[in-house]
Amino acid sequence: MADQIPLYPVRSAAAAAASHRRAAYYSAAGPGPGADRRGRYQLEDESAHLDEMPLMMSEEGFENDESDYHTLPRARITRRKRGLEWFVCGGWKFLCTSCCDWLINVCQRKKELKARTVWLGCPEKCEEKHPRNSIKNQKYNVFTFIPGVLYEQFKFFLNLYFLVVSCSQFVPALKIGYLYTYWAPLGFVLAVTIAREAVDEFRRFQRDKEMNSQLYSKLTVRGKVQVKSSDIQVGDLIIVEKNQRIPSDMVFLRTSEKAGSCFIRTDQLDGETDWKLKVAVSCTQRLPAIGDLFSISAYVYAQKPQLDIHSFEGTFTREDSDPPIHESLSIENTLWASTVVASGTVIGVVIYTGKETRSVMNTSNPKNKVGLLDLELNQLTKALFLALVLLSVVMVTLQGFAGPWYRNLFRFLLLFSYIIPI
């Protein structure tokens, strides 16, 4: 019996009103050349789904104007309030950070990255100067350590508040106690924080030094020589043994495996534990001996450094053959830095070093971690500070704003400042 009941789509009141207005519009148009078309619109199924209407049209039908666009959920724009509330709740920190970033960008203008031609075993033929192949995970240097640590501490309202309170005691008219009662706790906290940051920075320095001091075999005309990872240059021919980390981005030229391919581990680069198959350049893999790499005149044309670790475009060219040999290169012919050779011994020509490698370009700048408890305490401090301001205003009001009331207002803030730590 339920199958015999006709089902009609449920429509909203706004949609029904819009349909009546359209019908009235077409009926009032009168006879004319478009009468047949208007009749067709009138006989149109009024139960058409609203989701078939254009996205820029509201449910009011043809009476939609520009004001309706701003009522759509996807087109709503929430404007940030630039008032005292925004400044107290973090606007000042946003302004300081923006100014610091602007100064850093002005002082350290980034070099424009370009495609390059790398000759095999000839670093001196490089047309441009490339960055050193050194790893640096330190956040500060000798000059920026103290200012950087102090900025990271006083960018929070809680620490900044106690700094201002302590500095106010140098003003004789505002002094209400001994200086050490204000500066001793603040100095102790800062000393512990600086010591902790110094230990962490020293550990990062030791790890970087260990990685930069790793020795690799460099292939030269006279044979193999040992070089540090930080001394590797673009164009060097580097030999990487099994279970050894690849020091820089290279093009895979030759391997000890008979198949002309090898496997590498990329878990330190992309987090994947499965091994990746890499294929050597066929032209150099077919050479009888390793020393023959210096008997040919060949170069690699590589695209400019970029972030994508899953793509690469380049060409390998050998000029001393007739005709010249051109071989296209892809991601299968590359060995990215921070990966580990899982099988055989590989030989590659360095194309990117230092901060131009894929691993470094995909690494974000180190930042201080802040716990949820610290963030919550910082918000509570802001709320308590506003309460102190209101309480101080009430006390000054009860005195009838007599005398230098603004000085008394600040003194009341200092007296009630113990409420925040309590």
Coordinates of C-alpha atoms in Angstrom, one line a residue:
M1 CA 0.0 0.0 0.0
A2 CA 2.9 2.3 0.7
D3 CA 4.2 1.8 -2.8
Q4 CA 1.0 3.5 -4.2
I5 CA 1.4 6.7 -2.3
P6 CA 2.8 9.4 -4.6
L7 CA 5.9 11.0 -3.3
Y8 CA 6.6 14.7 -3.9
P9 CA 9.8 16.6 -3.1
V10 CA 9.6 18.7 -0.1
R11 CA 10.3 22.4 -0.9
S12 CA 11.1 25.3 1.3
A13 CA 8.8 28.4 1.7
A14 CA 11.4 30.6 0.1
A15 CA 11.6 28.4 -3.0
A16 CA 7.8 28.3 -3.3
A17 CA 7.6 32.1 -3.2
A18 CA 10.3 32.4 -5.8
S19 CA 8.4 30.0 -8.1
H20 CA 5.2 32.1 -7.7
R21 CA 7.1 35.3 -8.6
R22 CA 8.5 33.7 -11.7
A23 CA 5.1 32.5 -12.8
A24 CA 3.6 35.9 -12.3
Y25 CA 6.4 37.5 -14.2
Y26 CA 6.0 35.4 -17.3
S27 CA 2.2 35.5 -17.2
A28 CA 2.3 39.3 -17.1
A29 CA 4.6 39.5 -20.1
G30 CA 1.7 39.3 -22.5
P31 CA 1.7 37.7 -26.1
G32 CA 4.6 38.1 -28.3
P33 CA 7.3 36.2 -30.2
G34 CA 8.5 34.6 -27.0
A35 CA 5.1 33.4 -25.9
D36 CA 5.8 29.8 -26.7
R37 CA 9.0 30.0 -24.7
R38 CA 7.2 31.6 -21.7
G39 CA 4.6 28.9 -21.9
R40 CA 7.3 26.3 -21.7
Y41 CA 8.8 28.0 -18.6
Q42 CA 5.3 28.0 -17.0
L43 CA 4.9 24.2 -17.7
E44 CA 8.3 23.5 -16.3
D45 CA 8.5 21.1 -13.4
E46 CA 8.3 23.3 -10.3
S47 CA 9.9 20.6 -8.2
A48 CA 13.4 20.9 -9.6
H49 CA 16.0 20.4 -7.1
L50 CA 17.6 23.6 -5.7
D51 CA 21.0 22.0 -5.9
E52 CA 20.9 22.2 -9.7
M53 CA 20.9 26.0 -9.6
P54 CA 24.2 27.9 -10.1
L55 CA 26.4 28.4 -7.1
M56 CA 26.2 32.2 -7.3
M57 CA 22.4 32.2 -7.2
S58 CA 20.5 32.3 -3.9
E59 CA 17.2 30.7 -3.2
E60 CA 15.4 33.9 -4.1
G61 CA 15.7 33.1 -7.8
F62 CA 16.1 35.9 -10.3
E63 CA 15.9 38.7 -7.8
N64 CA 19.4 37.9 -6.5
D65 CA 21.8 40.8 -6.3
E66 CA 25.4 41.4 -5.1
S67 CA 24.2 41.6 -1.5
D68 CA 23.2 37.9 -1.7
Y69 CA 26.7 36.8 -2.5
H70 CA 28.0 38.0 0.8
T71 CA 25.4 35.9 2.6
L72 CA 26.6 32.7 1.1
P73 CA 28.6 30.6 3.6
R74 CA 31.6 30.3 1.2
A75 CA 31.8 34.0 0.6
R76 CA 31.7 35.3 4.2
I77 CA 34.8 37.2 5.1
T78 CA 35.5 37.7 8.7
R79 CA 37.5 40.9 9.3
R80 CA 40.0 41.0 12.1
K81 CA 39.4 43.7 14.6
R82 CA 42.3 46.0 14.9
G83 CA 41.6 47.4 18.3
L84 CA 43.0 47.3 21.9
E85 CA 41.7 43.8 22.3
W86 CA 43.6 42.5 19.3
F87 CA 46.8 44.2 20.4
V88 CA 46.7 42.9 24.0
C89 CA 45.7 39.3 22.8
G90 CA 48.7 38.9 20.6
G91 CA 48.8 41.7 18.1
W92 CA 52.0 43.1 19.5
K93 CA 53.7 39.8 19.0
F94 CA 52.5 39.6 15.4
L95 CA 53.8 43.1 14.7
C96 CA 57.2 42.3 16.2
T97 CA 57.5 39.0 14.3
S98 CA 56.6 40.7 11.0
C99 CA 59.2 43.4 11.6
C100 CA 61.9 40.8 12.4
D101 CA 61.0 38.8 9.3
W102 CA 61.2 41.9 7.1
L103 CA 64.6 42.8 8.5
I104 CA 65.8 39.2 7.9
N105 CA 64.6 39.3 4.3
V106 CA 66.3 42.6 3.7
C107 CA 69.6 41.5 5.2
Q108 CA 69.6 38.0 3.6
R109 CA 68.3 38.3 0.1
K110 CA 67.8 34.8 -1.4
K111 CA 69.9 34.0 -4.4
E112 CA 67.9 33.2 -7.6
L113 CA 68.1 29.5 -8.3
K114 CA 69.0 28.6 -11.9
A115 CA 69.5 25.5 -14.0
R116 CA 73.2 24.4 -14.3
T117 CA 75.6 22.4 -16.4
V118 CA 77.9 20.1 -14.4
W119 CA 81.0 18.6 -16.0
L120 CA 82.0 15.2 -14.7
G121 CA 85.0 15.4 -12.3
C122 CA 85.6 19.1 -13.1
P123 CA 84.3 21.4 -10.3
E124 CA 86.4 24.3 -11.6
K125 CA 84.2 24.5 -14.7
C126 CA 81.2 25.5 -12.7
E127 CA 80.0 28.9 -13.9
E128 CA 78.5 30.0 -10.6
K129 CA 79.4 29.7 -7.0
H130 CA 77.4 27.1 -5.1
P131 CA 76.9 26.8 -1.3
R132 CA 79.1 24.6 0.9
N133 CA 77.9 21.1 1.5
S134 CA 77.6 21.6 5.2
I135 CA 74.7 20.7 7.5
K136 CA 73.6 23.3 10.0
N137 CA 70.7 22.7 12.4
Q138 CA 71.7 25.4 14.9
K139 CA 69.1 28.0 15.7
Y140 CA 71.6 30.7 16.8
N141 CA 75.1 31.9 16.4
V142 CA 77.5 33.8 18.7
F143 CA 75.8 37.1 18.0
T144 CA 72.2 36.1 18.0
F145 CA 72.1 33.7 20.9
I146 CA 71.4 36.1 23.8
P147 CA 69.0 38.3 21.8
G148 CA 67.2 35.3 20.3
V149 CA 66.7 33.5 23.7
L150 CA 65.5 36.8 25.3
Y151 CA 63.0 37.3 22.5
E152 CA 61.6 33.8 22.7
Q153 CA 61.1 34.4 26.4
F154 CA 59.6 37.9 26.4
K155 CA 57.3 37.4 23.5
F156 CA 54.9 35.8 26.0
F157 CA 52.8 38.3 27.9
L158 CA 53.5 36.5 31.3
N159 CA 57.3 37.1 31.1
L160 CA 56.9 40.5 29.6
Y161 CA 54.6 41.6 32.4
F162 CA 57.1 40.7 35.1
L163 CA 59.9 42.4 33.2
V164 CA 58.0 45.7 33.0
V165 CA 57.2 45.4 36.7
S166 CA 60.8 44.9 37.6
C167 CA 62.0 47.7 35.4
S168 CA 59.5 50.1 37.1
Q169 CA 61.4 49.8 40.4
F170 CA 64.2 51.9 38.9
V171 CA 61.9 54.9 39.0
P172 CA 62.0 56.4 42.5
A173 CA 58.4 57.6 42.4
L174 CA 57.2 54.0 41.7
K175 CA 59.6 52.1 43.9
I176 CA 57.7 50.1 46.6
G177 CA 60.2 47.5 47.6
Y178 CA 63.8 46.2 47.3
L179 CA 65.1 45.6 43.8
Y180 CA 66.2 42.0 44.5
T181 CA 62.7 41.0 45.4
Y182 CA 61.8 41.7 41.7
W183 CA 64.9 40.9 39.8
A184 CA 66.1 37.8 41.7
P185 CA 63.2 35.5 40.6
L186 CA 63.2 36.9 37.1
G187 CA 67.0 36.6 36.8
F188 CA 67.0 33.0 38.1
V189 CA 64.4 31.9 35.5
L190 CA 66.3 33.6 32.7
A191 CA 69.6 32.0 33.8
V192 CA 68.1 28.5 33.8
T193 CA 66.5 29.1 30.4
I194 CA 69.7 30.4 28.9
A195 CA 71.7 27.5 30.3
R196 CA 69.2 25.0 28.9
E197 CA 69.2 26.6 25.5
A198 CA 73.0 26.7 25.5
V199 CA 73.2 23.0 26.2
D200 CA 70.7 22.2 23.4
E201 CA 72.6 24.4 21.0
F202 CA 75.9 22.8 21.9
R203 CA 74.4 19.3 21.3
R204 CA 73.1 20.4 17.9
F205 CA 76.6 21.8 17.1
Q206 CA 78.2 18.5 17.9
R207 CA 75.7 16.5 15.8
D208 CA 76.3 18.9 12.8
K209 CA 80.1 18.6 13.3
E210 CA 79.9 14.8 13.3
M211 CA 77.8 14.7 10.1
N212 CA 80.0 17.3 8.3
S213 CA 83.2 15.4 9.3
Q214 CA 82.2 12.1 7.7
L215 CA 84.7 10.9 5.2
Y216 CA 83.9 9.9 1.6
S217 CA 85.9 8.6 -1.3
K218 CA 86.4 11.2 -4.1
L219 CA 87.4 9.9 -7.5
T220 CA 90.1 12.0 -9.2
V221 CA 92.5 11.5 -12.1
R222 CA 95.2 10.2 -9.6
G223 CA 92.9 7.8 -7.9
K224 CA 90.7 7.9 -4.8
V225 CA 91.2 10.5 -2.1
Q226 CA 89.3 11.0 1.2
V227 CA 87.3 14.2 1.7
K228 CA 85.0 15.5 4.3
S229 CA 81.3 15.8 3.6
S230 CA 81.5 19.5 4.1
D231 CA 84.3 19.8 1.4
I232 CA 82.3 18.1 -1.4
Q233 CA 81.7 20.4 -4.4
V234 CA 79.4 20.4 -7.4
G235 CA 81.0 18.3 -10.1
D236 CA 82.9 15.9 -7.8
L237 CA 82.7 12.2 -8.4
I238 CA 81.8 10.6 -5.1
I239 CA 81.9 6.9 -4.2
V240 CA 79.3 5.8 -1.7
E241 CA 79.6 2.3 -0.1
K242 CA 76.8 0.1 1.1
N243 CA 75.0 1.3 4.3
Q244 CA 76.6 4.7 3.9
R245 CA 74.7 8.0 3.8
I246 CA 74.6 9.9 0.6
P247 CA 76.2 13.3 1.4
S248 CA 74.6 15.5 -1.4
D249 CA 72.2 15.3 -4.4
M250 CA 73.9 13.3 -7.2
V251 CA 73.2 11.8 -10.5
F252 CA 73.7 8.0 -10.5
L253 CA 76.5 7.2 -12.9
R254 CA 77.8 3.7 -12.1
T255 CA 77.3 0.8 -9.7
S256 CA 79.1 -2.4 -8.7
E257 CA 75.9 -4.4 -9.4
K258 CA 75.8 -6.2 -12.7
A259 CA 72.2 -5.2 -13.4
G260 CA 73.2 -1.5 -13.4
S261 CA 70.8 -0.6 -10.6
C262 CA 70.8 -0.5 -6.8
F263 CA 68.4 0.0 -3.9
I264 CA 68.4 2.9 -1.5
R265 CA 66.6 3.6 1.8
T266 CA 64.7 6.9 1.9
D267 CA 63.1 6.7 5.4
Q268 CA 65.2 9.8 6.6
L269 CA 63.9 11.8 3.6
D270 CA 60.2 10.9 3.1
G271 CA 59.5 8.6 6.0
E272 CA 58.9 5.5 3.7
T273 CA 60.5 2.3 4.8
D274 CA 60.4 0.5 1.5
W275 CA 63.5 0.5 -0.7
K276 CA 63.6 2.5 -3.9
L277 CA 65.2 1.2 -7.1
K278 CA 67.7 3.5 -8.8
V279 CA 69.1 3.0 -12.3
A280 CA 72.6 4.2 -13.4
V281 CA 73.1 6.2 -16.6
S282 CA 73.6 3.6 -19.3
C283 CA 76.4 5.4 -21.0
T284 CA 78.7 5.5 -18.0
Q285 CA 77.6 2.1 -16.7
R286 CA 78.9 0.5 -19.9
L287 CA 82.4 1.9 -19.5
P288 CA 85.0 -0.9 -18.9
A289 CA 86.6 0.7 -15.8
I290 CA 86.0 3.4 -13.2
G291 CA 88.9 5.4 -14.4
D292 CA 87.3 5.8 -17.9
L293 CA 85.0 8.4 -16.4
F294 CA 87.9 10.9 -16.8
S295 CA 88.7 9.8 -20.3
I296 CA 85.4 11.0 -21.7
S297 CA 84.1 14.5 -22.1
A298 CA 80.6 14.5 -20.6
Y299 CA 78.3 16.8 -18.6
V300 CA 75.0 16.8 -16.9
Y301 CA 72.4 19.5 -17.5
A302 CA 70.2 19.7 -14.3
Q303 CA 67.1 21.7 -13.6
K304 CA 67.2 24.4 -10.9
P305 CA 66.9 23.2 -7.3
Q306 CA 63.3 22.7 -6.2
L307 CA 61.3 21.2 -3.3
D308 CA 59.7 18.2 -5.1
I309 CA 61.6 15.0 -4.2
H310 CA 59.6 12.9 -6.6
S311 CA 60.6 14.5 -9.9
F312 CA 63.7 15.5 -11.7
E313 CA 64.4 16.7 -15.3
G314 CA 67.9 16.7 -16.9
T315 CA 70.0 15.3 -19.6
F316 CA 73.4 13.5 -19.9
T317 CA 75.5 14.4 -22.8
R318 CA 78.8 12.9 -24.1
E319 CA 80.5 15.1 -26.5
D320 CA 83.6 13.1 -27.6
S321 CA 81.6 10.4 -29.3
D322 CA 80.4 10.5 -33.0
P323 CA 77.6 11.3 -33.0
P324 CA 77.2 12.9 -29.5
I325 CA 75.2 10.8 -27.0
H326 CA 72.2 12.4 -25.3
E327 CA 70.4 10.6 -22.6
S328 CA 67.4 12.0 -20.7
L329 CA 67.5 11.8 -16.9
S330 CA 64.6 11.2 -14.5
I331 CA 64.0 10.6 -10.8
E332 CA 65.2 7.0 -11.3
N333 CA 68.7 8.3 -12.1
T334 CA 69.1 10.5 -8.9
L335 CA 70.5 9.9 -5.5
W336 CA 69.2 12.4 -3.0
A337 CA 71.1 13.5 0.1
S338 CA 70.1 11.9 3.5
T339 CA 69.3 8.6 1.8
V340 CA 71.3 5.4 2.4
V341 CA 72.7 3.0 -0.1
A342 CA 71.1 -0.5 0.6
S343 CA 72.9 -2.6 -2.0
G344 CA 76.3 -2.4 -3.8
T345 CA 78.6 0.5 -4.3
V346 CA 77.5 3.6 -6.3
I347 CA 79.3 6.4 -8.0
G348 CA 77.6 9.7 -8.7
V349 CA 78.3 13.2 -9.8
V350 CA 77.3 15.9 -7.4
I351 CA 74.7 18.4 -8.8
Y352 CA 73.4 20.1 -5.6
T353 CA 75.1 20.8 -2.3
G354 CA 74.2 22.3 1.0
K355 CA 71.0 24.3 1.3
E356 CA 70.2 23.6 -2.4
T357 CA 69.7 19.9 -1.7
R358 CA 66.2 18.4 -1.6
S359 CA 66.4 17.4 2.1
V360 CA 67.5 20.9 3.3
M361 CA 65.0 22.7 1.1
N362 CA 62.2 20.6 2.6
T363 CA 63.4 21.2 6.2
S364 CA 61.6 24.0 8.1
N365 CA 63.5 26.3 10.5
P366 CA 63.7 25.0 14.0
K367 CA 61.2 26.5 16.5
N368 CA 60.8 26.5 20.2
K369 CA 58.1 24.1 21.4
V370 CA 55.5 25.6 23.8
G371 CA 53.3 23.4 25.9
L372 CA 49.6 23.8 26.2
L373 CA 50.0 24.6 29.9
D374 CA 52.3 27.6 29.1
L375 CA 49.8 28.9 26.5
E376 CA 46.9 28.6 29.0
L377 CA 48.9 30.4 31.7
N378 CA 49.7 33.1 29.3
Q379 CA 46.0 33.6 28.5
L380 CA 45.1 33.6 32.2
T381 CA 47.8 36.2 32.8
K382 CA 46.2 38.5 30.3
A383 CA 42.8 38.1 32.0
L384 CA 44.2 38.7 35.4
F385 CA 46.0 41.8 34.2
L386 CA 42.8 43.3 32.9
A387 CA 41.3 42.5 36.3
L388 CA 44.2 44.3 38.0
V389 CA 43.6 47.4 35.8
L390 CA 40.0 47.5 36.7
L391 CA 40.7 47.1 40.4
S392 CA 43.3 49.9 40.3
V393 CA 40.9 52.2 38.6
V394 CA 38.3 51.5 41.3
M395 CA 40.9 52.3 44.0
V396 CA 41.8 55.6 42.3
T397 CA 38.1 56.4 41.9
L398 CA 37.5 55.9 45.6
Q399 CA 40.3 58.4 46.3
G400 CA 38.5 60.9 44.0
F401 CA 41.4 61.1 41.6
A402 CA 43.2 63.3 44.1
G403 CA 46.8 64.4 43.4
P404 CA 48.8 62.6 40.8
W405 CA 46.2 59.9 40.2
Y406 CA 48.0 58.4 37.2
R407 CA 51.0 57.7 39.5
N408 CA 48.8 56.2 42.1
L409 CA 47.2 54.1 39.4
F410 CA 50.5 52.5 38.5
R411 CA 51.5 52.1 42.1
F412 CA 48.2 50.2 42.7
L413 CA 49.1 47.9 39.7
L414 CA 52.5 47.2 41.3
L415 CA 50.9 46.5 44.7
F416 CA 48.3 44.1 43.3
S417 CA 50.8 42.4 41.0
Y418 CA 51.2 39.6 43.5
I419 CA 47.7 38.4 42.6
I420 CA 49.0 36.9 39.3
P421 CA 51.5 34.4 40.7
I422 CA 49.2 33.6 43.6

